[in-house]
């Protein structure tokens, strides 16, 4: 029997290259090897977008298209909608009874996101979404979770919650392990932060060739280089980071040429622009196919949700029995 993977995204917007190298690429590669479940986390999207739920409805299909265009095969992977699995909410409630507020406040990802969003005080849902995420993972008894580096604290918290539940009641839940992508964090086009929807420094998976060309042209490079022959510092240049991520076979040559002042920033940008467009072109082709058949996309989501719901019911029966809450 194959091991089971659970991963997914808060559907707060379209996916970008940072998502691809941090997690999505792994999901595509691993779907043949593992039983793969992908969650469209619409409830967790409300933790930061509760004032505009209409955007989440729009994002649901956008992210589904991102998955399918990136190479997720609905015949091999199950895509489902979080809010349509009520057992996840029930399991979240049970976990929240023994997870302390302090442990959530000290989660480095929560602290960083709260600071990034300027939260003076954290909403209950935002503070507790690692608990909800634990329910996402454990309801289907996933053993492996492909994630980006910034999600590792959540996975560790999940493991702690699972251990605590199994110690308190019965060992019915499985402790998952993280699987981090080859390039855990991709720097943004501005060179100052990770690539992020909220920071506006991203190249999206649905970007046209023109979009990619324009964004790379404007991207930050080595600030110390003024002339082509100036000695470069590729280790601080986001364009070189993209070469490492998307042109591995040529990245060493770029590094040496930059250090010696033998390649200019514009030529370096042209090379990586071609590589990124080569990566995205088959995604564009697949996206058009699914965009032209929206009913097919809906069928994929409905079928996946029904399959996930069956597993959720089985897990919750075990959980209730472990907690002596199977009353009738």
Short mmCIF file of C-alpha atoms in Angstrom, two decimals:
data_model
loop_
_atom_site.label_atom_id
_atom_site.label_comp_id
_atom_site.label_asym_id
_atom_site.label_seq_id
_atom_site.Cartn_x
_atom_site.Cartn_y
_atom_site.Cartn_z
CA UNK A 1 0.00 0.00 0.00
CA UNK A 2 1.26 3.48 -0.91
CA UNK A 3 2.04 6.05 1.75
CA UNK A 4 -0.33 9.00 1.80
CA UNK A 5 0.57 12.64 1.17
CA UNK A 6 -1.52 15.62 2.28
CA UNK A 7 -0.59 19.09 1.16
CA UNK A 8 -2.27 22.14 -0.31
CA UNK A 9 -2.66 25.88 -0.07
CA UNK A 10 -4.65 28.61 1.59
CA UNK A 11 -6.47 29.93 -1.44
CA UNK A 12 -5.70 33.61 -0.90
CA UNK A 13 -4.57 34.18 -4.50
CA UNK A 14 -2.91 32.67 -7.53
CA UNK A 15 0.19 30.51 -7.12
CA UNK A 16 3.64 31.72 -8.16
CA UNK A 17 7.10 30.32 -8.82
CA UNK A 18 7.88 30.36 -5.10
CA UNK A 19 5.03 27.90 -4.54
CA UNK A 20 6.26 25.82 -7.45
CA UNK A 21 9.86 25.32 -6.28
CA UNK A 22 8.92 25.14 -2.60
CA UNK A 23 6.22 22.51 -2.81
CA UNK A 24 4.21 22.15 -6.02
CA UNK A 25 7.05 20.69 -8.07
CA UNK A 26 7.48 17.98 -5.45
CA UNK A 27 3.76 17.24 -5.48
CA UNK A 28 3.79 16.70 -9.23
CA UNK A 29 6.81 14.41 -9.02
CA UNK A 30 5.52 12.41 -6.05
CA UNK A 31 1.93 11.83 -7.16
CA UNK A 32 3.02 8.66 -8.99
CA UNK A 33 4.75 7.29 -5.91
CA UNK A 34 2.31 8.24 -3.16
CA UNK A 35 -1.42 8.43 -2.60
CA UNK A 36 -1.73 12.19 -2.88
CA UNK A 37 -4.40 14.50 -1.41
CA UNK A 38 -4.41 18.22 -2.17
CA UNK A 39 -6.49 20.54 -0.01
CA UNK A 40 -7.93 23.84 -1.20
CA UNK A 41 -7.94 25.49 2.22
CA UNK A 42 -10.75 28.01 1.88
CA UNK A 43 -11.53 28.14 5.62
CA UNK A 44 -7.92 28.96 6.45
CA UNK A 45 -7.95 31.64 3.75
CA UNK A 46 -10.56 33.42 5.87
CA UNK A 47 -7.97 33.93 8.62
CA UNK A 48 -6.59 36.85 6.61
CA UNK A 49 -9.36 37.48 4.07
CA UNK A 50 -12.56 37.20 6.11
CA UNK A 51 -13.73 40.62 4.90
CA UNK A 52 -13.69 39.56 1.25
CA UNK A 53 -15.00 35.99 1.02
CA UNK A 54 -16.06 36.56 -2.59
CA UNK A 55 -12.36 36.57 -3.54
CA UNK A 56 -11.92 33.14 -1.99
CA UNK A 57 -14.63 31.75 -4.26
CA UNK A 58 -12.75 33.13 -7.26
CA UNK A 59 -9.42 31.85 -5.96
CA UNK A 60 -10.81 28.33 -5.53
CA UNK A 61 -10.89 27.76 -9.27
CA UNK A 62 -7.75 29.78 -9.95
CA UNK A 63 -5.68 27.61 -7.62
CA UNK A 64 -7.32 24.45 -8.96
CA UNK A 65 -6.24 25.57 -12.43
CA UNK A 66 -2.73 26.21 -11.10
CA UNK A 67 -2.58 22.65 -9.77
CA UNK A 68 -3.86 21.08 -12.96
CA UNK A 69 -1.73 23.21 -15.28
CA UNK A 70 1.40 22.48 -13.21
CA UNK A 71 0.90 18.78 -13.85
CA UNK A 72 -1.29 17.47 -11.05
CA UNK A 73 -3.16 14.54 -12.58
CA UNK A 74 -6.71 14.13 -11.17
CA UNK A 75 -6.53 10.43 -11.99
CA UNK A 76 -3.61 10.07 -9.59
CA UNK A 77 -4.16 12.86 -7.05
CA UNK A 78 -7.27 13.88 -5.12
CA UNK A 79 -8.09 17.60 -4.97
CA UNK A 80 -10.74 18.57 -2.40
CA UNK A 81 -12.32 21.62 -0.75
CA UNK A 82 -11.64 22.07 2.97
CA UNK A 83 -14.97 23.64 3.98
CA UNK A 84 -16.91 20.74 2.46
CA UNK A 85 -15.33 18.27 4.92
CA UNK A 86 -17.11 19.08 8.23
CA UNK A 87 -15.08 16.44 10.05
CA UNK A 88 -12.03 18.69 9.71
CA UNK A 89 -13.79 21.40 11.72
CA UNK A 90 -14.81 18.85 14.35
CA UNK A 91 -11.27 17.51 14.67
CA UNK A 92 -9.94 21.07 14.93
CA UNK A 93 -12.26 21.67 17.87
CA UNK A 94 -11.05 18.56 19.69
CA UNK A 95 -7.39 19.47 19.17
CA UNK A 96 -7.98 23.02 20.41
CA UNK A 97 -8.96 21.68 23.84
CA UNK A 98 -5.36 20.75 24.67
CA UNK A 99 -3.26 23.14 22.54
CA UNK A 100 -2.04 26.11 24.57
CA UNK A 101 -2.26 29.70 23.38
CA UNK A 102 1.42 30.20 24.24
CA UNK A 103 2.50 27.41 21.91
CA UNK A 104 0.61 29.07 19.09
CA UNK A 105 1.96 32.54 19.87
CA UNK A 106 5.51 31.20 19.79
CA UNK A 107 5.09 29.59 16.38
CA UNK A 108 7.69 31.51 14.30
CA UNK A 109 5.58 31.40 11.14
CA UNK A 110 2.59 32.88 12.96
CA UNK A 111 4.78 35.60 14.49
CA UNK A 112 6.34 36.46 11.13
CA UNK A 113 3.02 36.57 9.29
CA UNK A 114 1.41 38.68 12.01
CA UNK A 115 4.27 41.17 11.77
CA UNK A 116 4.13 41.16 7.98
CA UNK A 117 0.41 41.92 8.01
CA UNK A 118 0.70 44.55 10.72
CA UNK A 119 -1.60 42.77 13.19
CA UNK A 120 -1.56 44.61 16.52
CA UNK A 121 -3.65 41.84 18.00
CA UNK A 122 -4.20 38.41 16.46
CA UNK A 123 -7.62 37.08 15.59
CA UNK A 124 -8.57 33.75 17.11
CA UNK A 125 -8.81 32.09 13.70
CA UNK A 126 -5.42 33.40 12.58
CA UNK A 127 -3.68 32.36 15.79
CA UNK A 128 -5.24 28.92 15.66
CA UNK A 129 -4.84 28.02 12.03
CA UNK A 130 -1.91 25.64 12.78
CA UNK A 131 -4.47 23.63 14.75
CA UNK A 132 -6.79 23.60 11.76
CA UNK A 133 -3.86 22.62 9.60
CA UNK A 134 -3.17 19.68 11.91
CA UNK A 135 -6.73 18.50 11.35
CA UNK A 136 -6.24 18.84 7.59
CA UNK A 137 -3.25 16.53 7.74
CA UNK A 138 -4.45 14.00 10.28
CA UNK A 139 -8.02 13.44 9.12
CA UNK A 140 -6.68 11.44 6.17
CA UNK A 141 -3.75 9.94 8.13
CA UNK A 142 -1.10 11.43 5.86
CA UNK A 143 2.45 10.32 6.61
CA UNK A 144 4.26 12.82 4.40
CA UNK A 145 3.68 16.55 3.82
CA UNK A 146 5.52 18.33 0.96
CA UNK A 147 5.98 21.94 2.09
CA UNK A 148 8.07 25.06 1.75
CA UNK A 149 10.64 25.92 4.39
CA UNK A 150 8.37 28.53 5.98
CA UNK A 151 5.79 25.86 6.83
CA UNK A 152 8.16 23.62 8.82
CA UNK A 153 7.11 25.09 12.21
CA UNK A 154 3.49 24.17 11.43
CA UNK A 155 4.46 20.58 10.66
CA UNK A 156 6.42 20.32 13.90
CA UNK A 157 3.41 21.66 15.77
CA UNK A 158 1.26 19.07 14.03
CA UNK A 159 3.60 16.32 15.20
CA UNK A 160 3.38 17.60 18.79
CA UNK A 161 -0.42 17.72 18.67
CA UNK A 162 -0.59 14.18 17.29
CA UNK A 163 1.73 12.89 20.02
CA UNK A 164 -0.34 14.63 22.68
CA UNK A 165 -3.61 13.21 21.33
CA UNK A 166 -2.24 9.68 21.14
CA UNK A 167 -0.88 9.94 24.70
CA UNK A 168 -4.14 11.31 26.09
CA UNK A 169 -6.46 8.86 24.36
CA UNK A 170 -5.40 6.08 22.00
CA UNK A 171 -2.70 5.95 19.28
CA UNK A 172 -5.07 6.29 16.34
CA UNK A 173 -3.43 9.26 14.57
CA UNK A 174 -0.23 9.17 12.51
CA UNK A 175 2.70 11.55 12.98
CA UNK A 176 3.56 13.09 9.59
CA UNK A 177 6.99 14.03 8.27
CA UNK A 178 7.80 17.09 6.12
CA UNK A 179 9.34 16.87 2.68
CA UNK A 180 11.00 20.17 1.72
CA UNK A 181 11.59 21.17 -1.91
CA UNK A 182 15.07 21.54 -3.43
CA UNK A 183 14.83 25.34 -3.21
CA UNK A 184 12.85 25.81 0.01
CA UNK A 185 12.51 29.58 -0.32
CA UNK A 186 12.63 31.63 -3.53
CA UNK A 187 13.65 35.26 -3.22
CA UNK A 188 11.30 37.90 -4.62
CA UNK A 189 11.86 40.07 -7.67
CA UNK A 190 12.72 42.96 -5.36
CA UNK A 191 15.59 41.01 -3.79
CA UNK A 192 14.54 41.84 -0.25
CA UNK A 193 12.01 39.18 0.75
CA UNK A 194 10.70 35.78 -0.22
CA UNK A 195 8.48 35.70 -3.28
CA UNK A 196 5.02 36.53 -2.00
CA UNK A 197 1.54 37.40 -3.23
CA UNK A 198 1.11 40.08 -0.60
CA UNK A 199 4.46 41.74 -1.34
CA UNK A 200 3.82 42.05 -5.06
CA UNK A 201 7.20 40.60 -6.01
CA UNK A 202 6.10 37.36 -7.68
CA UNK A 203 5.97 35.68 -11.07
CA UNK A 204 2.69 33.76 -11.25
CA UNK A 205 2.18 30.36 -12.82
CA UNK A 206 -0.37 31.81 -15.24
CA UNK A 207 2.01 34.57 -16.40
CA UNK A 208 2.25 35.18 -20.15
CA UNK A 209 5.61 35.39 -21.89
CA UNK A 210 5.22 39.16 -21.94
CA UNK A 211 4.54 39.24 -18.19
CA UNK A 212 7.68 37.24 -17.47
CA UNK A 213 9.81 39.33 -19.82
CA UNK A 214 8.66 42.58 -18.23
CA UNK A 215 9.04 41.42 -14.63
CA UNK A 216 12.52 40.02 -15.11
CA UNK A 217 13.61 43.19 -16.91
CA UNK A 218 12.57 45.25 -13.87
CA UNK A 219 13.90 42.81 -11.27
CA UNK A 220 16.58 43.85 -8.80
CA UNK A 221 20.16 42.74 -9.48
CA UNK A 222 23.49 43.16 -7.69
CA UNK A 223 23.33 46.80 -6.46
CA UNK A 224 27.12 47.10 -6.49
CA UNK A 225 27.36 46.40 -10.23
CA UNK A 226 27.11 49.49 -12.41
CA UNK A 227 29.07 48.41 -15.49
CA UNK A 228 29.09 45.06 -17.27
CA UNK A 229 32.76 44.54 -16.47
CA UNK A 230 32.35 45.22 -12.74
CA UNK A 231 33.00 42.18 -10.58
CA UNK A 232 29.66 40.76 -9.48
CA UNK A 233 28.27 39.29 -6.28
CA UNK A 234 25.84 36.59 -7.48
CA UNK A 235 25.18 35.34 -3.96
CA UNK A 236 23.14 38.50 -3.24
CA UNK A 237 21.42 38.72 -6.64
CA UNK A 238 17.87 37.37 -7.06
CA UNK A 239 18.48 36.71 -10.75
CA UNK A 240 21.28 34.31 -9.88
CA UNK A 241 18.97 32.63 -7.35
CA UNK A 242 16.55 32.03 -10.24
CA UNK A 243 19.38 30.51 -12.29
CA UNK A 244 20.03 28.10 -9.42
CA UNK A 245 16.35 27.19 -9.30
CA UNK A 246 15.52 27.01 -13.01
CA UNK A 247 18.88 26.64 -14.87
CA UNK A 248 20.83 24.32 -12.60
CA UNK A 249 22.94 22.96 -15.43
CA UNK A 250 24.21 26.45 -16.28
CA UNK A 251 24.20 28.14 -12.89
CA UNK A 252 27.87 27.41 -12.08
CA UNK A 253 28.96 29.04 -15.33
CA UNK A 254 26.78 32.08 -14.58
CA UNK A 255 28.29 32.32 -11.11
CA UNK A 256 31.87 32.36 -12.38
CA UNK A 257 31.12 34.73 -15.25
CA UNK A 258 29.36 37.16 -12.92
CA UNK A 259 32.15 37.06 -10.35
CA UNK A 260 34.71 37.85 -13.06
CA UNK A 261 32.65 40.55 -14.76
CA UNK A 262 32.37 38.47 -17.94
CA UNK A 263 28.57 38.60 -18.25
CA UNK A 264 26.27 41.59 -17.92
CA UNK A 265 23.05 41.69 -15.94
CA UNK A 266 20.89 42.06 -19.07
CA UNK A 267 22.37 38.96 -20.69
CA UNK A 268 21.94 37.09 -17.42
CA UNK A 269 18.30 38.20 -17.32
CA UNK A 270 17.69 37.13 -20.93
CA UNK A 271 18.96 33.62 -20.19
CA UNK A 272 16.76 33.14 -17.14
CA UNK A 273 13.75 34.66 -18.89
CA UNK A 274 14.00 31.97 -21.57
CA UNK A 275 14.30 29.23 -18.96
CA UNK A 276 11.30 30.43 -16.96
CA UNK A 277 9.18 30.75 -20.09
CA UNK A 278 10.24 27.25 -21.16
CA UNK A 279 9.07 25.99 -17.75
CA UNK A 280 5.74 27.81 -17.93
CA UNK A 281 4.86 27.07 -21.57
CA UNK A 282 3.45 23.55 -21.02
CA UNK A 283 1.55 24.91 -18.01
CA UNK A 284 -0.02 27.55 -20.25
CA UNK A 285 -1.09 24.89 -22.72
CA UNK A 286 -2.69 22.69 -20.04
CA UNK A 287 -4.39 25.71 -18.46
CA UNK A 288 -6.14 26.59 -21.72
CA UNK A 289 -7.57 23.06 -21.95
CA UNK A 290 -9.08 23.24 -18.45
CA UNK A 291 -10.19 26.87 -18.78
CA UNK A 292 -12.20 25.87 -21.83
CA UNK A 293 -13.96 23.12 -19.84
CA UNK A 294 -15.00 24.63 -16.46
CA UNK A 295 -17.50 21.82 -15.84
CA UNK A 296 -14.64 19.35 -15.93
CA UNK A 297 -12.80 21.33 -13.25
CA UNK A 298 -15.93 21.35 -11.05
CA UNK A 299 -16.31 17.59 -11.51
CA UNK A 300 -12.70 17.04 -10.44
CA UNK A 301 -13.25 19.09 -7.26
CA UNK A 302 -16.59 17.46 -6.40
CA UNK A 303 -15.29 13.93 -6.97
CA UNK A 304 -12.17 14.60 -4.91
CA UNK A 305 -14.19 16.09 -2.07
CA UNK A 306 -16.52 13.09 -1.96
CA UNK A 307 -13.54 10.73 -1.78
CA UNK A 308 -11.91 12.75 1.01
CA UNK A 309 -15.19 12.86 2.94
CA UNK A 310 -15.36 9.08 3.08
CA UNK A 311 -11.91 8.92 4.67
CA UNK A 312 -12.83 11.71 7.08
CA UNK A 313 -15.86 9.80 8.34
CA UNK A 314 -13.76 6.71 9.03
CA UNK A 315 -11.10 8.69 10.88
CA UNK A 316 -13.62 10.55 13.00
CA UNK A 317 -15.26 7.31 14.05
CA UNK A 318 -11.88 6.15 15.37
CA UNK A 319 -11.24 9.52 17.04
CA UNK A 320 -14.62 9.55 18.79
CA UNK A 321 -14.10 5.99 20.00
CA UNK A 322 -10.64 6.89 21.30
CA UNK A 323 -12.16 9.83 23.19
CA UNK A 324 -15.12 7.76 24.46
CA UNK A 325 -17.46 10.05 22.53
CA UNK A 326 -19.20 7.30 20.56
CA UNK A 327 -22.38 7.60 22.59
CA UNK A 328 -24.88 5.65 20.55
#
